Every structure is written in C-alpha cells, then in structure tokens.
C-alpha cells in the first residue's frame, strides 16, 4: 500500500526527533552554538531547547510567528532572508556551529530541492569540525559526509551530515 | 524527563493514525458515511480517503484552505460553522454516520475543552449504532462508550467512542 500524506508526515516528524536526539548526544562534548533554520510554530525549537538546555540556540527566520512558549529571546533570532543572514552568521561566528537543523518543510518537492541546492553552500562553512547538520531534505554539500541514521528514523525522511575535518 | 511540544505532537499524530486505521477496520462492514470535522491542510482527510477509498467522506469546515491533492469535491464539503452544519447534517443524514473524526487541534487546552463540551451533544446523535467517534481531545457524550485504544496509540493523545445501541 502506498503512503498517505499523514503517513509521510508522521515519518518525517518521528525521524526529525530521532535525528535531533541522536545529534544532541553526539555533539554533547563539543563547544559551540546550535542553529535552527526556520522557526515556524516553534515546536522543533521547543524540542531542541528541551534536549539541549545549556546550549546557545540561534534561530534564522524571516518573521517570528511562533507559539508563545516556543519563541526565542530577541537576541537569539537572526531575522531576515537566509541568503543574507547565513553569510552574516559566517562573519560573526566563523566555523563554530556544532549542530545546524533545517526543516524546509514546503509541500513542493521541486522547490524544496532547489532551495536545498542553493542554501547548502551557505550552511556548509558554518559547521565546526565534528559538527552535524540535520535536515528533512537531502542537502548538497561538497565536503560534509552523510551519516547513518539512528534507530527510529526512516530513510529518506531525514538526513544527517558531518564535517569530518 | 518531561515532554517537548514536538514529543506531544508526534504522540498525537501517531495516535490519530493508529485510531483511524483501527476504526476504519472496525466499521468496514457497516454502511454509512464518514464525517471529518475540520479539514486544515487536509493531511488527515488524505489519509482517511487512503484507508477508506470506497466511503463517502463529508468534511465540515468553515473555509477550505487545504493542500490541492487533499481538497474534497465541493459537494462533499459542509461549509460553515459546525454549530450550524452539525444540526443541518442530522436533518439530512439522520443517525447514519459510521465514523466521525475530529482533531480540534488548538494550542489552547482550555478553549479546546470548552469546544469539546459544546460540540459533543451535536456529534452524538449523528452516529449509527456501532459507529465510532475518534477524537484528539476528550469528548463529553451521554451514551457513547469510550473504547480501549489500539496498539501504537498513546493514552490521552486520542480517544475512541462507540454508539452501542
């Protein structure tokens, strides 16, 4: 039987959580900030705060419209278009990010893929050595290495990449 | 460890699917329409069509704004406020519904509960004998009987009620 949109969505959300939980453990001893690309209603940001309470988590968002209990402090939001804010973050932070998460989340697969191709070169230089990128869409990195998925994650619904050196 | 908003959401979506899959099997031999209260982006409606392809599924919604591939035919939408459209449906269909699903889905628990209390008496008379109501919130029925949850559903994240007689 093929999958419904609800099936795909459940798989994506379950996989997202499994990958984030796994990544948070993997980077536990690595110092450096965490970046969330896109806030939406803030459910995933809320989870990231929950599993990484001591970590600085910066949120990249055009316009904050999240649930009140999942809204980041103003000074932790990098407001604007990611094609501006990601290069600005590279100047500000250098290659220090321990974990970068993105759920592009659009309904249009083709548009998502184009966006992933365009944003990948801006994400790649932000990661520290040993840092991880978790994404709900396939990304296009030159040197990051795709990682095996943790238990509970569904292949194709989530991707993990690592900066090896 | 307490749960994040993502944890609660994953539990709710996984439970919704488990309960709907279970309910669809349970009513398979019972003739009569299915009602979906609230369409949203149409993900759950898409799933209901997927698991019950031969069933008439009527959707109660104020304003249709669903994903194109999850938009019901115009003649299957009962457009308007449920406090008007549910009583109208009782006149039109009588007590014939085999399955009624509702995900009130608001962020505000207190508001959801008030809504559940107010809408329950309008839902109850629509069900056929043997019909099931699946809800993401606790409902307040006089004669429907709460059912055990199927495997995979998380207690408190989904509820099933049955009209016994």
GROMACS .gro file of C-alpha atoms in nm:
model
  330
    1UNK     CA    1   0.000   0.000   0.000
    2UNK     CA    2   0.130   0.347  -0.082
    3UNK     CA    3   0.157   0.612   0.186
    4UNK     CA    4  -0.085   0.891   0.263
    5UNK     CA    5   0.028   1.246   0.333
    6UNK     CA    6  -0.034   1.170   0.702
    7UNK     CA    7   0.195   0.864   0.679
    8UNK     CA    8   0.473   1.071   0.520
    9UNK     CA    9   0.427   1.348   0.776
   10UNK     CA   10   0.438   1.110   1.073
   11UNK     CA   11   0.753   0.950   0.933
   12UNK     CA   12   0.911   1.294   0.887
   13UNK     CA   13   0.831   1.414   1.238
   14UNK     CA   14   0.937   1.087   1.404
   15UNK     CA   15   1.260   1.091   1.201
   16UNK     CA   16   1.329   1.454   1.280
   17UNK     CA   17   1.302   1.387   1.652
   18UNK     CA   18   1.515   1.070   1.633
   19UNK     CA   19   1.788   1.252   1.438
   20UNK     CA   20   1.789   1.556   1.667
   21UNK     CA   21   1.803   1.341   1.981
   22UNK     CA   22   2.089   1.143   1.830
   23UNK     CA   23   2.275   1.457   1.713
   24UNK     CA   24   2.239   1.628   2.052
   25UNK     CA   25   2.408   1.332   2.220
   26UNK     CA   26   2.678   1.314   1.953
   27UNK     CA   27   2.781   1.681   1.995
   28UNK     CA   28   2.739   1.692   2.373
   29UNK     CA   29   3.112   1.743   2.438
   30UNK     CA   30   3.174   1.984   2.151
   31UNK     CA   31   3.156   2.354   2.242
   32UNK     CA   32   2.974   2.596   2.010
   33UNK     CA   33   2.631   2.728   1.918
   34UNK     CA   34   2.337   2.548   1.756
   35UNK     CA   35   2.148   2.696   1.461
   36UNK     CA   36   1.782   2.636   1.376
   37UNK     CA   37   1.695   2.739   1.021
   38UNK     CA   38   1.327   2.833   1.021
   39UNK     CA   39   1.116   2.860   1.334
   40UNK     CA   40   0.759   2.803   1.210
   41UNK     CA   41   0.531   2.750   1.507
   42UNK     CA   42   0.837   2.667   1.720
   43UNK     CA   43   0.760   2.303   1.801
   44UNK     CA   44   1.102   2.178   1.691
   45UNK     CA   45   1.282   2.472   1.852
   46UNK     CA   46   1.097   2.387   2.174
   47UNK     CA   47   1.230   2.031   2.146
   48UNK     CA   48   1.586   2.150   2.078
   49UNK     CA   49   1.578   2.370   2.389
   50UNK     CA   50   1.438   2.074   2.580
   51UNK     CA   51   1.719   1.833   2.485
   52UNK     CA   52   1.999   2.097   2.484
   53UNK     CA   53   1.905   2.331   2.771
   54UNK     CA   54   2.256   2.470   2.819
   55UNK     CA   55   2.326   2.538   2.452
   56UNK     CA   56   2.302   2.874   2.273
   57UNK     CA   57   2.042   2.815   2.001
   58UNK     CA   58   2.020   3.083   1.733
   59UNK     CA   59   1.714   3.088   1.510
   60UNK     CA   60   1.717   3.205   1.148
   61UNK     CA   61   1.373   3.331   1.048
   62UNK     CA   62   1.213   3.587   0.818
   63UNK     CA   63   0.933   3.677   1.056
   64UNK     CA   64   0.873   3.528   1.400
   65UNK     CA   65   0.521   3.383   1.432
   66UNK     CA   66   0.575   3.103   1.682
   67UNK     CA   67   0.369   2.976   1.972
   68UNK     CA   68   0.435   3.199   2.279
   69UNK     CA   69   0.606   2.922   2.480
   70UNK     CA   70   0.836   2.846   2.185
   71UNK     CA   71   0.950   3.195   2.092
   72UNK     CA   72   1.326   3.259   2.123
   73UNK     CA   73   1.466   3.564   2.302
   74UNK     CA   74   1.504   3.857   2.057
   75UNK     CA   75   1.884   3.846   2.075
   76UNK     CA   76   1.884   3.480   1.965
   77UNK     CA   77   1.695   3.548   1.642
   78UNK     CA   78   1.878   3.626   1.317
   79UNK     CA   79   1.595   3.798   1.137
   80UNK     CA   80   1.582   3.812   0.758
   81UNK     CA   81   1.636   3.611   0.444
   82UNK     CA   82   1.877   3.319   0.498
   83UNK     CA   83   2.065   3.423   0.184
   84UNK     CA   84   2.160   3.736   0.383
   85UNK     CA   85   2.168   3.602   0.739
   86UNK     CA   86   2.375   3.286   0.674
   87UNK     CA   87   2.669   3.482   0.522
   88UNK     CA   88   2.636   3.734   0.808
   89UNK     CA   89   2.649   3.446   1.057
   90UNK     CA   90   2.970   3.319   0.898
   91UNK     CA   91   3.132   3.658   0.962
   92UNK     CA   92   3.001   3.667   1.318
   93UNK     CA   93   3.055   3.307   1.429
   94UNK     CA   94   3.308   3.157   1.187
   95UNK     CA   95   3.309   2.776   1.159
   96UNK     CA   96   3.184   2.709   1.513
   97UNK     CA   97   2.834   2.560   1.485
   98UNK     CA   98   2.803   2.218   1.648
   99UNK     CA   99   2.458   2.142   1.510
  100UNK     CA  100   2.254   2.302   1.233
  101UNK     CA  101   1.894   2.189   1.182
  102UNK     CA  102   1.669   2.270   0.888
  103UNK     CA  103   1.317   2.158   0.802
  104UNK     CA  104   1.243   2.342   0.480
  105UNK     CA  105   0.902   2.187   0.512
  106UNK     CA  106   0.741   2.309   0.191
  107UNK     CA  107   0.477   2.100   0.017
  108UNK     CA  108   0.651   2.142  -0.319
  109UNK     CA  109   0.930   1.886  -0.354
  110UNK     CA  110   1.089   2.053  -0.655
  111UNK     CA  111   1.100   2.394  -0.487
  112UNK     CA  112   1.242   2.237  -0.169
  113UNK     CA  113   1.516   2.068  -0.368
  114UNK     CA  114   1.614   2.390  -0.548
  115UNK     CA  115   1.622   2.569  -0.213
  116UNK     CA  116   1.834   2.290  -0.062
  117UNK     CA  117   2.083   2.318  -0.350
  118UNK     CA  118   2.104   2.696  -0.312
  119UNK     CA  119   2.132   2.706   0.066
  120UNK     CA  120   2.377   2.414   0.108
  121UNK     CA  121   2.694   2.617   0.019
  122UNK     CA  122   2.592   2.882   0.275
  123UNK     CA  123   2.537   2.624   0.551
  124UNK     CA  124   2.850   2.415   0.492
  125UNK     CA  125   3.117   2.666   0.609
  126UNK     CA  126   2.936   2.735   0.938
  127UNK     CA  127   2.995   2.391   1.089
  128UNK     CA  128   3.279   2.323   1.332
  129UNK     CA  129   3.492   2.013   1.277
  130UNK     CA  130   3.280   1.730   1.422
  131UNK     CA  131   2.964   1.937   1.381
  132UNK     CA  132   2.642   1.789   1.242
  133UNK     CA  133   2.374   1.908   1.002
  134UNK     CA  134   2.026   1.752   1.039
  135UNK     CA  135   1.781   1.814   0.758
  136UNK     CA  136   1.439   1.688   0.648
  137UNK     CA  137   1.553   1.727   0.286
  138UNK     CA  138   1.858   1.600   0.102
  139UNK     CA  139   2.130   1.866   0.104
  140UNK     CA  140   2.414   1.924  -0.143
  141UNK     CA  141   2.744   1.960   0.040
  142UNK     CA  142   3.091   1.938  -0.106
  143UNK     CA  143   3.279   1.802   0.191
  144UNK     CA  144   3.028   1.705   0.461
  145UNK     CA  145   2.979   1.330   0.494
  146UNK     CA  146   2.632   1.174   0.507
  147UNK     CA  147   2.590   0.972   0.827
  148UNK     CA  148   2.391   0.656   0.905
  149UNK     CA  149   2.050   0.728   1.062
  150UNK     CA  150   1.974   0.637   1.423
  151UNK     CA  151   1.713   0.379   1.523
  152UNK     CA  152   1.361   0.507   1.469
  153UNK     CA  153   1.446   0.734   1.176
  154UNK     CA  154   1.300   0.645   0.835
  155UNK     CA  155   1.543   0.655   0.539
  156UNK     CA  156   1.459   0.941   0.303
  157UNK     CA  157   1.263   1.136   0.565
  158UNK     CA  158   1.570   1.280   0.741
  159UNK     CA  159   1.939   1.328   0.663
  160UNK     CA  160   2.246   1.375   0.884
  161UNK     CA  161   2.574   1.519   0.757
  162UNK     CA  162   2.903   1.561   0.945
  163UNK     CA  163   3.205   1.781   0.899
  164UNK     CA  164   3.490   1.535   0.935
  165UNK     CA  165   3.786   1.772   0.904
  166UNK     CA  166   1.213   1.382   3.152
  167UNK     CA  167   0.907   1.587   3.061
  168UNK     CA  168   0.788   1.609   2.702
  169UNK     CA  169   0.854   1.883   2.449
  170UNK     CA  170   0.585   2.023   2.223
  171UNK     CA  171   0.737   1.808   1.945
  172UNK     CA  172   0.703   1.498   2.165
  173UNK     CA  173   0.337   1.573   2.234
  174UNK     CA  174   0.272   1.646   1.868
  175UNK     CA  175   0.438   1.324   1.747
  176UNK     CA  176   0.236   1.126   2.001
  177UNK     CA  177  -0.083   1.296   1.884
  178UNK     CA  178  -0.022   1.231   1.514
  179UNK     CA  179   0.091   0.870   1.567
  180UNK     CA  180  -0.215   0.808   1.788
  181UNK     CA  181  -0.451   0.974   1.540
  182UNK     CA  182  -0.331   0.745   1.264
  183UNK     CA  183  -0.344   0.433   1.482
  184UNK     CA  184  -0.700   0.514   1.594
  185UNK     CA  185  -0.823   0.595   1.241
  186UNK     CA  186  -0.669   0.278   1.095
  187UNK     CA  187  -0.828   0.075   1.374
  188UNK     CA  188  -1.167   0.247   1.336
  189UNK     CA  189  -1.171   0.203   0.957
  190UNK     CA  190  -1.126  -0.173   1.003
  191UNK     CA  191  -1.388  -0.186   1.279
  192UNK     CA  192  -1.660  -0.019   1.068
  193UNK     CA  193  -1.566  -0.189   0.739
  194UNK     CA  194  -1.892  -0.388   0.720
  195UNK     CA  195  -2.120  -0.107   0.842
  196UNK     CA  196  -2.284   0.102   0.568
  197UNK     CA  197  -2.298   0.480   0.602
  198UNK     CA  198  -2.099   0.798   0.553
  199UNK     CA  199  -1.787   0.919   0.734
  200UNK     CA  200  -1.756   1.272   0.871
  201UNK     CA  201  -1.434   1.471   0.913
  202UNK     CA  202  -1.476   1.774   1.139
  203UNK     CA  203  -1.220   2.030   1.030
  204UNK     CA  204  -1.004   1.994   0.721
  205UNK     CA  205  -0.699   2.210   0.793
  206UNK     CA  206  -0.431   2.137   0.536
  207UNK     CA  207  -0.606   1.809   0.455
  208UNK     CA  208  -0.336   1.564   0.565
  209UNK     CA  209  -0.574   1.358   0.780
  210UNK     CA  210  -0.853   1.375   0.520
  211UNK     CA  211  -0.598   1.245   0.266
  212UNK     CA  212  -0.527   0.953   0.500
  213UNK     CA  213  -0.897   0.881   0.553
  214UNK     CA  214  -0.955   0.867   0.176
  215UNK     CA  215  -0.650   0.642   0.151
  216UNK     CA  216  -0.773   0.384   0.403
  217UNK     CA  217  -1.145   0.414   0.311
  218UNK     CA  218  -1.142   0.467  -0.068
  219UNK     CA  219  -1.499   0.349  -0.124
  220UNK     CA  220  -1.656   0.551   0.157
  221UNK     CA  221  -1.842   0.882   0.126
  222UNK     CA  222  -1.640   1.122   0.340
  223UNK     CA  223  -1.808   1.454   0.419
  224UNK     CA  224  -1.594   1.737   0.551
  225UNK     CA  225  -1.718   2.004   0.791
  226UNK     CA  226  -1.514   2.321   0.752
  227UNK     CA  227  -1.556   2.698   0.782
  228UNK     CA  228  -1.327   2.780   0.489
  229UNK     CA  229  -1.142   2.531   0.271
  230UNK     CA  230  -0.767   2.603   0.263
  231UNK     CA  231  -0.621   2.257   0.212
  232UNK     CA  232  -0.334   2.128   0.004
  233UNK     CA  233  -0.453   2.079  -0.359
  234UNK     CA  234  -0.418   1.699  -0.352
  235UNK     CA  235  -0.620   1.683  -0.027
  236UNK     CA  236  -0.914   1.904  -0.117
  237UNK     CA  237  -1.253   1.733  -0.114
  238UNK     CA  238  -1.503   1.767  -0.400
  239UNK     CA  239  -1.729   2.071  -0.346
  240UNK     CA  240  -2.037   1.854  -0.293
  241UNK     CA  241  -1.864   1.669  -0.007
  242UNK     CA  242  -1.798   1.984   0.195
  243UNK     CA  243  -2.046   2.111   0.453
  244UNK     CA  244  -1.931   2.469   0.468
  245UNK     CA  245  -1.991   2.683   0.773
  246UNK     CA  246  -1.981   2.687   1.150
  247UNK     CA  247  -2.021   2.338   1.299
  248UNK     CA  248  -2.286   2.473   1.537
  249UNK     CA  249  -2.496   2.527   1.221
  250UNK     CA  250  -2.371   2.246   0.997
  251UNK     CA  251  -2.388   1.960   1.251
  252UNK     CA  252  -2.761   2.016   1.324
  253UNK     CA  253  -2.819   2.051   0.946
  254UNK     CA  254  -2.636   1.721   0.894
  255UNK     CA  255  -2.864   1.550   1.146
  256UNK     CA  256  -3.167   1.657   0.941
  257UNK     CA  257  -3.003   1.544   0.618
  258UNK     CA  258  -2.839   1.216   0.724
  259UNK     CA  259  -3.011   1.113   1.048
  260UNK     CA  260  -2.817   0.872   1.272
  261UNK     CA  261  -2.619   0.707   0.992
  262UNK     CA  262  -2.253   0.808   1.035
  263UNK     CA  263  -2.019   0.511   1.075
  264UNK     CA  264  -1.715   0.715   1.173
  265UNK     CA  265  -1.676   1.075   1.287
  266UNK     CA  266  -1.325   1.217   1.330
  267UNK     CA  267  -1.228   1.544   1.495
  268UNK     CA  268  -0.890   1.700   1.565
  269UNK     CA  269  -0.980   2.030   1.725
  270UNK     CA  270  -0.609   2.090   1.726
  271UNK     CA  271  -0.593   2.424   1.903
  272UNK     CA  272  -0.292   2.518   2.114
  273UNK     CA  273  -0.517   2.632   2.400
  274UNK     CA  274  -0.621   2.332   2.608
  275UNK     CA  275  -0.892   2.518   2.800
  276UNK     CA  276  -1.052   2.650   2.480
  277UNK     CA  277  -1.034   2.304   2.322
  278UNK     CA  278  -1.208   2.151   2.621
  279UNK     CA  279  -1.487   2.409   2.618
  280UNK     CA  280  -1.533   2.349   2.245
  281UNK     CA  281  -1.537   1.971   2.301
  282UNK     CA  282  -1.807   2.009   2.567
  283UNK     CA  283  -2.018   2.229   2.340
  284UNK     CA  284  -1.984   2.024   2.025
  285UNK     CA  285  -2.028   1.677   2.184
  286UNK     CA  286  -2.411   1.693   2.204
  287UNK     CA  287  -2.424   1.788   1.834
  288UNK     CA  288  -2.197   1.499   1.732
  289UNK     CA  289  -2.357   1.225   1.943
  290UNK     CA  290  -2.692   1.191   1.757
  291UNK     CA  291  -2.521   1.159   1.416
  292UNK     CA  292  -2.365   0.818   1.482
  293UNK     CA  293  -2.524   0.495   1.363
  294UNK     CA  294  -2.546   0.205   1.607
  295UNK     CA  295  -2.197   0.053   1.602
  296UNK     CA  296  -2.049   0.378   1.472
  297UNK     CA  297  -1.727   0.525   1.613
  298UNK     CA  298  -1.608   0.872   1.706
  299UNK     CA  299  -1.230   0.930   1.700
  300UNK     CA  300  -1.105   1.249   1.862
  301UNK     CA  301  -0.772   1.403   1.964
  302UNK     CA  302  -0.948   1.560   2.262
  303UNK     CA  303  -1.166   1.413   2.533
  304UNK     CA  304  -1.531   1.444   2.436
  305UNK     CA  305  -1.840   1.463   2.657
  306UNK     CA  306  -2.103   1.217   2.542
  307UNK     CA  307  -2.407   1.096   2.733
  308UNK     CA  308  -2.442   0.750   2.586
  309UNK     CA  309  -2.136   0.676   2.373
  310UNK     CA  310  -1.893   0.434   2.534
  311UNK     CA  311  -1.520   0.506   2.548
  312UNK     CA  312  -1.323   0.226   2.381
  313UNK     CA  313  -0.978   0.079   2.451
  314UNK     CA  314  -0.706   0.224   2.228
  315UNK     CA  315  -0.534   0.014   1.960
  316UNK     CA  316  -0.164  -0.074   1.969
  317UNK     CA  317   0.054   0.226   1.890
  318UNK     CA  318  -0.187   0.487   2.028
  319UNK     CA  319  -0.076   0.685   2.333
  320UNK     CA  320  -0.333   0.719   2.616
  321UNK     CA  321  -0.454   1.079   2.646
  322UNK     CA  322  -0.349   1.173   2.293
  323UNK     CA  323  -0.651   1.015   2.123
  324UNK     CA  324  -0.997   0.892   2.223
  325UNK     CA  325  -1.240   0.646   2.064
  326UNK     CA  326  -1.611   0.635   2.148
  327UNK     CA  327  -1.876   0.391   2.022
  328UNK     CA  328  -2.251   0.403   1.996
  329UNK     CA  329  -2.354   0.069   2.144
  330UNK     CA  330  -2.729   0.088   2.093
   0.00000   0.00000   0.00000
